[in-house]
Amino acid sequence: MSFPQIDETHDPARSSWVEGADGHPDFPVQNLPYGIFSPPGGAARAGVAIGERIFDLRAAAEAGLLPAAAAAVLHGTTLNALMALPAADRLALRRWLSALFSDEGQRHAVEPLLHRAADCALHLPAAIGDYTDFYVAFTTPPISASCSAPTIRCCPIINMSPSAIMDGHPPSGRQACR
């Protein structure tokens, strides 16, 4: 597994023309997190936070402002397809966005696609499929209330759920008791 390298997009001296982005405690131009949001009166779509704004990635893709590989996967209501892109394509998108937000010459094309974050609704960014969680031994430290210290001998072995607790229901599983 390779990890992203610190590059020019992380440069502390990099600045942005986006109002409020420079010096923002959470979302300056060096930190561009992806998410799913709905603008007022609009449908859920992919976006990226910068300052107190959310840049509409779906609209940017439709306007031809993004690299082709990223633009091809930004039409849905989750980030699953974006996360599945090769690392090189995800890095290219990050560099492209950093350049869009740093180059004053791009302002006329980008500014209409920025929404006030306070006016938008945020949504779960990914569709969660199955997951498996298991303890490998009875001496594994307990995490759930069902495996508290007095009942360590009766704890989940395998826990598999497509809901991942996202729908408010606890995951189901098997227990092995001695």
CSV table of C-alpha atoms in Angstrom, one decimal:
chain,number,residue,atom,x,y,z
A,1,MET,CA,0.0,0.0,0.0
A,2,SER,CA,1.3,3.4,-0.9
A,3,PHE,CA,0.5,6.6,1.0
A,4,PRO,CA,0.0,10.0,-0.5
A,5,GLN,CA,3.0,12.2,-0.4
A,6,ILE,CA,3.1,15.7,0.8
A,7,ASP,CA,3.2,17.9,-2.3
A,8,GLU,CA,2.5,21.4,-3.5
A,9,THR,CA,-1.1,21.2,-2.5
A,10,HIS,CA,-0.1,21.0,1.1
A,11,ASP,CA,2.2,24.1,1.0
A,12,PRO,CA,1.3,26.3,4.0
A,13,ALA,CA,2.1,29.4,1.8
A,14,ARG,CA,-0.6,28.4,-0.8
A,15,SER,CA,-3.4,30.8,-0.8
A,16,SER,CA,-6.9,30.8,-2.3
A,17,TRP,CA,-9.2,33.4,-3.8
A,18,VAL,CA,-12.2,31.7,-2.2
A,19,GLU,CA,-13.4,34.1,0.5
A,20,GLY,CA,-12.7,32.8,4.0
A,21,ALA,CA,-10.5,29.9,2.9
A,22,ASP,CA,-7.2,31.4,3.8
A,23,GLY,CA,-6.6,30.8,7.5
A,24,HIS,CA,-9.9,28.7,7.9
A,25,PRO,CA,-9.4,26.4,10.9
A,26,ASP,CA,-10.8,23.3,9.1
A,27,PHE,CA,-11.0,23.8,5.4
A,28,PRO,CA,-8.2,26.0,4.0
A,29,VAL,CA,-7.0,25.2,0.5
A,30,GLN,CA,-4.5,22.7,1.9
A,31,ASN,CA,-7.4,20.5,3.2
A,32,LEU,CA,-10.1,19.8,0.7
A,33,PRO,CA,-12.4,17.1,2.1
A,34,TYR,CA,-15.0,15.4,-0.2
A,35,GLY,CA,-18.5,14.8,0.9
A,36,ILE,CA,-22.1,14.5,-0.3
A,37,PHE,CA,-24.4,17.5,0.1
A,38,SER,CA,-27.6,19.0,-1.1
A,39,PRO,CA,-27.8,22.6,-2.0
A,40,PRO,CA,-31.0,24.4,-1.2
A,41,GLY,CA,-33.8,22.9,-3.3
A,42,GLY,CA,-31.3,20.5,-5.0
A,43,ALA,CA,-30.6,16.8,-5.0
A,44,ALA,CA,-27.7,15.1,-3.2
A,45,ARG,CA,-24.4,15.3,-5.0
A,46,ALA,CA,-20.6,15.2,-4.5
A,47,GLY,CA,-18.8,18.3,-3.3
A,48,VAL,CA,-15.6,19.5,-1.7
A,49,ALA,CA,-15.4,21.9,1.3
A,50,ILE,CA,-13.3,25.0,1.1
A,51,GLY,CA,-13.6,27.7,3.7
A,52,GLU,CA,-17.3,28.2,4.5
A,53,ARG,CA,-18.3,27.0,1.0
A,54,ILE,CA,-18.9,23.7,-0.8
A,55,PHE,CA,-17.8,23.3,-4.4
A,56,ASP,CA,-20.3,21.4,-6.5
A,57,LEU,CA,-18.3,18.6,-8.1
A,58,ARG,CA,-21.2,17.3,-10.2
A,59,ALA,CA,-21.8,20.7,-11.7
A,60,ALA,CA,-18.0,21.1,-12.2
A,61,ALA,CA,-17.8,17.8,-14.0
A,62,GLU,CA,-20.8,18.7,-16.2
A,63,ALA,CA,-19.1,22.0,-17.0
A,64,GLY,CA,-15.9,20.3,-18.1
A,65,LEU,CA,-13.8,21.8,-15.2
A,66,LEU,CA,-12.4,18.5,-13.9
A,67,PRO,CA,-10.1,15.8,-15.1
A,68,ALA,CA,-11.9,13.2,-17.2
A,69,ALA,CA,-11.4,10.2,-14.9
A,70,ALA,CA,-12.9,12.0,-11.9
A,71,ALA,CA,-15.6,13.7,-14.0
A,72,ALA,CA,-16.8,10.2,-15.1
A,73,VAL,CA,-17.6,9.1,-11.6
A,74,LEU,CA,-19.0,12.2,-10.0
A,75,HIS,CA,-22.6,11.8,-11.1
A,76,GLY,CA,-23.9,9.7,-8.2
A,77,THR,CA,-25.1,10.3,-4.7
A,78,THR,CA,-22.1,8.6,-3.0
A,79,LEU,CA,-18.3,8.8,-3.2
A,80,ASN,CA,-17.9,5.1,-3.7
A,81,ALA,CA,-16.9,5.4,-7.3
A,82,LEU,CA,-14.5,8.2,-6.6
A,83,MET,CA,-12.8,6.2,-3.8
A,84,ALA,CA,-12.5,3.3,-6.2
A,85,LEU,CA,-10.4,5.3,-8.7
A,86,PRO,CA,-6.7,4.6,-8.9
A,87,ALA,CA,-4.6,6.7,-6.5
A,88,ALA,CA,-3.1,8.6,-9.5
A,89,ASP,CA,-6.6,9.8,-10.6
A,90,ARG,CA,-7.5,10.8,-7.1
A,91,LEU,CA,-4.3,12.7,-6.7
A,92,ALA,CA,-4.8,14.4,-10.1
A,93,LEU,CA,-8.2,15.6,-8.9
A,94,ARG,CA,-6.8,17.0,-5.7
A,95,ARG,CA,-4.1,18.9,-7.6
A,96,TRP,CA,-6.7,20.1,-10.1
A,97,LEU,CA,-9.0,21.4,-7.3
A,98,SER,CA,-6.1,23.0,-5.5
A,99,ALA,CA,-5.1,24.9,-8.7
A,100,LEU,CA,-8.7,26.0,-9.4
A,101,PHE,CA,-9.0,27.4,-5.9
A,102,SER,CA,-5.6,29.1,-6.0
A,103,ASP,CA,-5.7,30.6,-9.5
A,104,GLU,CA,-7.6,33.9,-9.5
A,105,GLY,CA,-8.0,33.4,-13.3
A,106,GLN,CA,-10.4,30.5,-12.6
A,107,ARG,CA,-12.6,32.5,-10.3
A,108,HIS,CA,-15.2,33.3,-13.0
A,109,ALA,CA,-15.8,29.6,-13.8
A,110,VAL,CA,-15.6,28.3,-10.3
A,111,GLU,CA,-17.4,30.9,-8.2
A,112,PRO,CA,-20.9,30.1,-9.5
A,113,LEU,CA,-20.4,26.5,-8.3
A,114,LEU,CA,-19.7,27.4,-4.7
A,115,HIS,CA,-22.6,27.0,-2.2
A,116,ARG,CA,-22.7,28.4,1.3
A,117,ALA,CA,-22.1,25.4,3.5
A,118,ALA,CA,-24.5,26.7,6.1
A,119,ASP,CA,-27.3,26.6,3.5
A,120,CYS,CA,-26.6,23.0,2.5
A,121,ALA,CA,-27.6,19.6,3.9
A,122,LEU,CA,-24.9,17.0,4.4
A,123,HIS,CA,-25.4,13.3,3.7
A,124,LEU,CA,-23.7,10.0,4.3
A,125,PRO,CA,-20.8,10.0,1.8
A,126,ALA,CA,-20.6,6.3,1.0
A,127,ALA,CA,-22.9,3.3,0.5
A,128,ILE,CA,-21.8,0.8,3.2
A,129,GLY,CA,-21.8,-2.8,2.0
A,130,ASP,CA,-21.1,-5.8,4.1
A,131,TYR,CA,-18.4,-5.7,6.8
A,132,THR,CA,-17.1,-8.3,9.1
A,133,ASP,CA,-15.9,-7.6,12.6
A,134,PHE,CA,-14.6,-10.4,14.9
A,135,TYR,CA,-12.6,-11.1,18.0
A,136,VAL,CA,-9.7,-13.4,17.6
A,137,ALA,CA,-9.6,-14.7,21.2
A,138,PHE,CA,-11.6,-14.6,24.4
A,139,THR,CA,-8.9,-12.4,25.8
A,140,THR,CA,-9.4,-9.6,23.2
A,141,PRO,CA,-10.4,-6.5,25.1
A,142,PRO,CA,-14.2,-6.0,24.9
A,143,ILE,CA,-15.7,-3.1,22.9
A,144,SER,CA,-19.4,-3.6,23.3
A,145,ALA,CA,-21.6,-3.7,26.4
A,146,SER,CA,-22.4,-7.4,25.7
A,147,CYS,CA,-18.7,-8.2,26.3
A,148,SER,CA,-18.2,-6.4,29.5
A,149,ALA,CA,-15.4,-7.7,31.8
A,150,PRO,CA,-17.6,-10.0,33.9
A,151,THR,CA,-18.9,-11.8,30.8
A,152,ILE,CA,-15.7,-11.9,28.8
A,153,ARG,CA,-16.2,-15.6,28.3
A,154,CYS,CA,-19.3,-14.9,26.2
A,155,CYS,CA,-18.5,-12.5,23.4
A,156,PRO,CA,-19.1,-12.2,19.6
A,157,ILE,CA,-16.9,-14.2,17.4
A,158,ILE,CA,-18.2,-12.9,14.1
A,159,ASN,CA,-20.3,-9.9,13.5
A,160,MET,CA,-21.5,-9.2,10.0
A,161,SER,CA,-24.0,-6.7,8.9
A,162,PRO,CA,-24.9,-4.8,5.7
A,163,SER,CA,-26.3,-1.9,7.8
A,164,ALA,CA,-23.1,-1.1,9.7
A,165,ILE,CA,-25.3,0.5,12.4
A,166,MET,CA,-26.0,3.4,10.0
A,167,ASP,CA,-29.7,2.7,10.0
A,168,GLY,CA,-30.0,2.8,13.8
A,169,HIS,CA,-30.0,-0.9,14.3
A,170,PRO,CA,-27.2,-2.8,16.0
A,171,PRO,CA,-25.4,-5.3,13.9
A,172,SER,CA,-26.3,-9.0,14.2
A,173,GLY,CA,-23.8,-11.7,15.0
A,174,ARG,CA,-23.0,-15.1,16.6
A,175,GLN,CA,-21.8,-15.5,20.1
A,176,ALA,CA,-19.6,-18.3,21.5
A,177,CYS,CA,-20.0,-18.9,25.2
A,178,ARG,CA,-18.0,-21.2,27.4
